[in-house]
XYZ file of C-alpha atoms in Angstrom:
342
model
C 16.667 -14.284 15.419
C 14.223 -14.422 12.706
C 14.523 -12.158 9.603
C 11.996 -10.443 7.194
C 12.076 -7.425 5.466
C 9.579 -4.777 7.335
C 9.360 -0.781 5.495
C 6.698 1.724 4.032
C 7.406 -0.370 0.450
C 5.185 -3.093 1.572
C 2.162 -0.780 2.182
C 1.919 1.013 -1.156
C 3.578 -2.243 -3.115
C -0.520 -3.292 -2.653
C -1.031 -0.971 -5.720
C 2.024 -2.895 -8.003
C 1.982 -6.251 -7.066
C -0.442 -9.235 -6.121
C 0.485 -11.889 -4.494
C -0.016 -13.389 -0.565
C 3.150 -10.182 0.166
C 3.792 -7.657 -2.160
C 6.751 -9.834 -4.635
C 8.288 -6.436 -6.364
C 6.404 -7.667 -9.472
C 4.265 -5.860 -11.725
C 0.323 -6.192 -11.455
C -1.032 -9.016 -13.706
C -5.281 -9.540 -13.940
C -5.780 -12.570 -12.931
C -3.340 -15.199 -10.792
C -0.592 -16.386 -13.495
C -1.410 -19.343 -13.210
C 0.903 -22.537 -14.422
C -0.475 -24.172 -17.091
C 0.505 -27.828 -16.123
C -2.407 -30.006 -16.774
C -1.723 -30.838 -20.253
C -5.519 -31.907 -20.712
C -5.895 -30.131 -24.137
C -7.058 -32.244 -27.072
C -5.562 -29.474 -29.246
C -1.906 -30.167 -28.788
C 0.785 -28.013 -30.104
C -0.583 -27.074 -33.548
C -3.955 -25.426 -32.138
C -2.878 -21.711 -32.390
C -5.102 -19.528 -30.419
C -2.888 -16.259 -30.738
C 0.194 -15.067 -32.459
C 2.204 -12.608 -32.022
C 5.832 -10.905 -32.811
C 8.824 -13.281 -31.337
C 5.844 -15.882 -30.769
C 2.334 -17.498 -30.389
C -0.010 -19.288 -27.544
C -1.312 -22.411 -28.313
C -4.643 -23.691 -27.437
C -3.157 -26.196 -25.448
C -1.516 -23.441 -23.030
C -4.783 -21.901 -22.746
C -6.675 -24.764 -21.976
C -3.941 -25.597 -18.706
C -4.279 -21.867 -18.005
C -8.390 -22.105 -17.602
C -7.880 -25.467 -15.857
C -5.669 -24.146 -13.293
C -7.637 -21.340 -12.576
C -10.300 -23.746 -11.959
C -8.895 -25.698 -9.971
C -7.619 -23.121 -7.686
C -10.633 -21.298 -7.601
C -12.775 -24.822 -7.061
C -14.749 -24.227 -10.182
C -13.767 -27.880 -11.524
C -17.496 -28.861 -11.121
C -19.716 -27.856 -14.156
C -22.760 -26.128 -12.525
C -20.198 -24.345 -10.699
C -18.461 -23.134 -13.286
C -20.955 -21.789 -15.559
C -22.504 -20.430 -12.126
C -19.276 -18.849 -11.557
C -19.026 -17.298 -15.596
C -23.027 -15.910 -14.863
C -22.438 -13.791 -11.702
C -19.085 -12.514 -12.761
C -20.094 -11.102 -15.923
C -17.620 -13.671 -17.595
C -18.234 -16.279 -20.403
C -16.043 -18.811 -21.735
C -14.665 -16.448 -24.506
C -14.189 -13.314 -22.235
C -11.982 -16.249 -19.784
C -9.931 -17.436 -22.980
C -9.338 -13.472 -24.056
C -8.002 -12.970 -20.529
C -5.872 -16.394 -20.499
C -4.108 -15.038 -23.796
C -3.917 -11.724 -22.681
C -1.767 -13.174 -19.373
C 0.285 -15.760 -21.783
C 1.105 -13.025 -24.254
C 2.442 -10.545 -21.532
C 4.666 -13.483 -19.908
C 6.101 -14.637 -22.933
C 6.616 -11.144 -24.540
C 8.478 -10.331 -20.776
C 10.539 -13.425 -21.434
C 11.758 -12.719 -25.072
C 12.594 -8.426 -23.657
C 14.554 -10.145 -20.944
C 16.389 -12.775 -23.269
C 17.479 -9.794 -25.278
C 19.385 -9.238 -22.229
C 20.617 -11.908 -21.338
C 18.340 -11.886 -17.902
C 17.639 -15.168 -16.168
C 15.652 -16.093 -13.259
C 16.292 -19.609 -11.574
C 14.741 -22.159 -9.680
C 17.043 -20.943 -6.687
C 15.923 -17.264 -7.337
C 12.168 -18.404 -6.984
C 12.856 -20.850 -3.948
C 14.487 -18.123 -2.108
C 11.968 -15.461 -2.865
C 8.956 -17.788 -1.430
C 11.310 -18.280 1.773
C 11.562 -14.849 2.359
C 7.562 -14.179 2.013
C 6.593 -17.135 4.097
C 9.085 -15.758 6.554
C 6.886 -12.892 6.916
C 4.306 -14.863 9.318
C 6.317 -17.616 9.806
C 3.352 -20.242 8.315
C 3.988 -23.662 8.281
C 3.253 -25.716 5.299
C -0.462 -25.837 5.908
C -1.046 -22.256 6.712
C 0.954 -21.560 3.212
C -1.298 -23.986 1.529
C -4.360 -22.177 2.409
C -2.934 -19.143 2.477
C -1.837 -19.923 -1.685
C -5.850 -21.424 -2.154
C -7.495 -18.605 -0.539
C -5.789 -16.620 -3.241
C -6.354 -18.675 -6.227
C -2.676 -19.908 -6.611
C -1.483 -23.729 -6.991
C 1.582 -24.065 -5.885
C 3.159 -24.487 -9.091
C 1.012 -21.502 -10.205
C 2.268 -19.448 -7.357
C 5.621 -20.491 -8.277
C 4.900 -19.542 -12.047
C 3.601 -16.209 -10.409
C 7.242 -15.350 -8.866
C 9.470 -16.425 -11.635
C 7.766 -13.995 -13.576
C 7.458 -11.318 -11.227
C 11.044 -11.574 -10.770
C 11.978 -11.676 -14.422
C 9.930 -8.277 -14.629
C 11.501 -6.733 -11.540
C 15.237 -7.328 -13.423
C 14.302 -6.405 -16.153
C 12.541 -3.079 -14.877
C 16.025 -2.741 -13.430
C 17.530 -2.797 -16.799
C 15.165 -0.520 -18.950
C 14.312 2.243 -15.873
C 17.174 3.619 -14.889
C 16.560 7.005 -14.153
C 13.574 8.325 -11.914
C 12.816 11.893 -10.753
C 10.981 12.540 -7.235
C 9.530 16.038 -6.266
C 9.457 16.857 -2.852
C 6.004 17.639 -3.169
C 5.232 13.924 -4.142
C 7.171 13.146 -0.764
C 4.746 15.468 1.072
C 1.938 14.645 -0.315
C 2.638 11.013 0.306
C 3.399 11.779 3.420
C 0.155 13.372 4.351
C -1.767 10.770 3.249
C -0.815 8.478 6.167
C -0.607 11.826 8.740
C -3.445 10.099 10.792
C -1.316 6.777 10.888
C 2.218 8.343 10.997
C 0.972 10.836 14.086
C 2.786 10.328 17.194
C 4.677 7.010 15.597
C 7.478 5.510 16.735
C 11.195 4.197 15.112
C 11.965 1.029 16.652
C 14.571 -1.012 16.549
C 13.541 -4.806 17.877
C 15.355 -7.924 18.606
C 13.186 -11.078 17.899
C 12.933 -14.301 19.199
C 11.684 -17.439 17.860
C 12.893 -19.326 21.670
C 11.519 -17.048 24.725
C 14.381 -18.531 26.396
C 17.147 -16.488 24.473
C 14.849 -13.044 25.144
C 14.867 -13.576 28.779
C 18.868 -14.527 28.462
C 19.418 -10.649 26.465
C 17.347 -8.735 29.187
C 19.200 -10.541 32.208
C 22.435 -9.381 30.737
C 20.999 -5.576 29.871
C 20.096 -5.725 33.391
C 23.729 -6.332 34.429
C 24.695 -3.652 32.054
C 25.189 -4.978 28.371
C 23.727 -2.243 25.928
C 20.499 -2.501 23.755
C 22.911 -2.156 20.758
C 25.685 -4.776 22.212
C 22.968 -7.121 22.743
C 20.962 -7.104 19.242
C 24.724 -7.323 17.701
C 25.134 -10.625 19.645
C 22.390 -11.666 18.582
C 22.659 -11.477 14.747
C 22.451 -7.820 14.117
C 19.131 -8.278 12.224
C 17.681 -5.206 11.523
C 15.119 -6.172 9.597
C 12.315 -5.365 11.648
C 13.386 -1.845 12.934
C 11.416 0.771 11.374
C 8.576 3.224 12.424
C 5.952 1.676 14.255
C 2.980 2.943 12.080
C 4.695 1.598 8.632
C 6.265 -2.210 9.549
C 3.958 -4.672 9.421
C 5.004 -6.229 13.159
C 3.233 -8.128 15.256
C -0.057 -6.689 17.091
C 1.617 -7.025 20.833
C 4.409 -5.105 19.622
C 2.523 -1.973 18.254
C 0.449 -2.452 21.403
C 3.724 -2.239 23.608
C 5.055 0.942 22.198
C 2.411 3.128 22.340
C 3.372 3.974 26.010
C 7.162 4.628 25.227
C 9.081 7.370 25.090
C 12.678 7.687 22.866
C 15.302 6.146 24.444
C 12.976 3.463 26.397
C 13.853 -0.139 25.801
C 10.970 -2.572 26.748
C 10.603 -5.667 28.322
C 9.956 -9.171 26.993
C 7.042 -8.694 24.432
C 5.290 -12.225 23.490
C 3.609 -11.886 20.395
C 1.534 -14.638 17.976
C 4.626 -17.210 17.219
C 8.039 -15.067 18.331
C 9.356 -12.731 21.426
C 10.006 -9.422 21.012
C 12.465 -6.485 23.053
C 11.904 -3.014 21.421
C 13.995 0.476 21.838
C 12.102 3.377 20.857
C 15.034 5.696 19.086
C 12.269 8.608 17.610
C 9.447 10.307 17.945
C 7.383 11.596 14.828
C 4.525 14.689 15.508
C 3.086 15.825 12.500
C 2.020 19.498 12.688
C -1.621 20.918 13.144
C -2.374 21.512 8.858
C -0.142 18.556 8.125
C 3.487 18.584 6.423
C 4.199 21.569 4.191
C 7.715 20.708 3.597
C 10.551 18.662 4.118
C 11.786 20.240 7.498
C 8.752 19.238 9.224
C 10.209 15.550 8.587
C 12.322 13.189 10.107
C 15.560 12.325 7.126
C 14.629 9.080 7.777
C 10.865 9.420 7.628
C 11.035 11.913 4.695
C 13.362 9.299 3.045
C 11.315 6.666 3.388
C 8.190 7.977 1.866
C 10.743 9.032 -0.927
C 11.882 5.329 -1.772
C 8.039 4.507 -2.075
C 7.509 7.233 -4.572
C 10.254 6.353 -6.420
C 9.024 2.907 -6.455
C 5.673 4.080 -7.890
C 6.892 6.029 -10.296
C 9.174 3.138 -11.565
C 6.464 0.686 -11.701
C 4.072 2.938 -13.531
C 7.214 3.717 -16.189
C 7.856 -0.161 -16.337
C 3.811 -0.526 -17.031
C 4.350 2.219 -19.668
C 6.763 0.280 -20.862
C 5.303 -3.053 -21.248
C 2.194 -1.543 -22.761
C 3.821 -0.289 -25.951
C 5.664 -3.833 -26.213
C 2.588 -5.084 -25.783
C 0.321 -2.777 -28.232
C 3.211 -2.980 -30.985
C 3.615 -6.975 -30.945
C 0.926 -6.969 -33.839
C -1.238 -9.696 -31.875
C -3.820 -11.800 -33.621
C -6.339 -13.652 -32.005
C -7.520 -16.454 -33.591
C -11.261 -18.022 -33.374
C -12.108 -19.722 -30.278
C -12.704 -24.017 -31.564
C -16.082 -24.751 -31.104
C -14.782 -27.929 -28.516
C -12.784 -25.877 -25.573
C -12.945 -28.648 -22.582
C -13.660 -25.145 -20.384
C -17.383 -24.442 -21.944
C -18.535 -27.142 -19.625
């Protein structure tokens, strides 16, 4: 049984984080990008910015503009200035913006040193396990996948170290966070046309069909829906309401036609199998929700956790805004030889 977290958080985390799925992290411009070329002619002494607790070389900007080329297939000359004309960029608008991303990474890193908060290689292998888990891609779907998005795969790796150092240390300086109900409803009624008639769902899935049709010949000889998921991992990772988890097509599909308390048959979907209980029904009233009664606990408390989520991102991006505005940052003048005006 395959596992991947499914919930309401991955819909609105579109809004916080970038990224091929929603990584926790904390919006950021453009990709963030590694930075491994080493091509600079600059070296170590070319300052391009300073700032409190630090400074970005030229050399770090130079990688960060190469990578972004690279990704991006903008390697080619014509291409790139072609690219700088119809985006409204040029080459010093590009080097702002490659600063501006190198300052906010290395200003995270010195808040979460203070703290004595570390991410690790492991941390970042196991994060990009669990999103690829989410469609199950192989190595070249992830590929394209990371290119369609402008990420190298160092670059994407560079992307989730440092979305995870911010998620820790958002942990750390947020602690407290206040949710009106009225947020909740009017969250909620902004998905009324999705979350109208939905379903919660609990589903067992497959990766071999074989297993699937092994748990439905033993419900049929009178093993329970709940015996039978235990046996078979206890994963509930992709239960949830119907109109919120991100599951496979055939499985939305299958459920429309259920009622609570009907368990489905073998469901093949794009690469897994799939046996679904419908457990609730959800009917949003004629006007939409006026208060919290009208709501499911678990519905109501799941549009809860995603404002609280907001609202802790948006205190986090307070917060790294006045780190960032009070670091007294100087940006030096751009060389006249940048390998990235050509």
């Amino acid at each position: 049984m395959t596992s991947s977290y499914r919930g309401i958080k991955r819909i609105l985390s579109t809004t916080v984080a970038v990224g091929v799925i929603a990584a926790g992290g904390v919006t950021i411009a453009v990709p963030m990008l590694s930075g491994c070329t080493s091509s600079s002619p600059f070296g170590k002494k070319g300052v391009a910015a300073t700032f409190d607790g630090g400074d970005v070389t030229e050399n770090e900007v130079n990688d960060y503009i190469a990578d972004y080329r690279k990704a991006h297939g903008l390697e080619e000359s014509n291409s790139w200035k072609s690219y700088l004309k119809q985006s409204g960029s040029t080459v010093e608008s590009m080097r702002k913006t490659a600063i501006s991303v190198i300052e906010s990474r290395d200003i995270v890193e010195n808040e979460a040193k203070k703290s004595n908060i570390e991410v690790s290689d492991a941390d970042v292998d196991g994060k990009i396990k669990e999103l690829r888990g989410y469609y199950s891609y192989n190595d070249d779907e992830w590929q394209e996948q990371l290119k369609s998005l402008g990420y190298t795969s160092d670059g994407y790796r560079a992307y989730i170290k440092d979305s995870l150092l911010r998620e820790k240390l958002m942990q750390q300086v947020i602690k407290n966070v206040n949710v009106k109900d009225s947020d909740v409803i009017y969250l909620a009624n902004e998905y009324t046309k999705s979350i109208d008639g939905a379903r919660k769902i609990s589903v067992m899935a497959f990766d071999d069909k074989g297993d699937a049709e092994r748990c439905v010949s033993e419900m049929d000889s009178g093993k329970s829906f709940d015996d039978e998921k235990k046996a078979n991992g206890g994963d509930n990772n992709y239960d949830g309401w119907d109109c919120i988890v991100s599951e496979d097509d055939a499985v939305k599909n299958a459920v429309k036609d259920m009622k609570k308390g009907d368990v489905s048959g073998i469901i093949d979907g794009n690469s897994m199998s799939f046996i679904v209980r419908v457990d609730e029904e959800v009917n949003v009233p004629d006007g939409g929700f006026k208060d919290k009664s009208q709501m499911t606990d678990e519905l109501y408390d799941e549009f809860k956790s995603s404002v609280e989520s907001n609202e802790r991102y948006s205190q986090f991006n307070d917060y790294l805004d006045d780190l960032i505005s009070n670091a007294n940052i100087n940006i030096n003048d751009m060389p006249d030889n940048v390998p990235y005006k050509d």
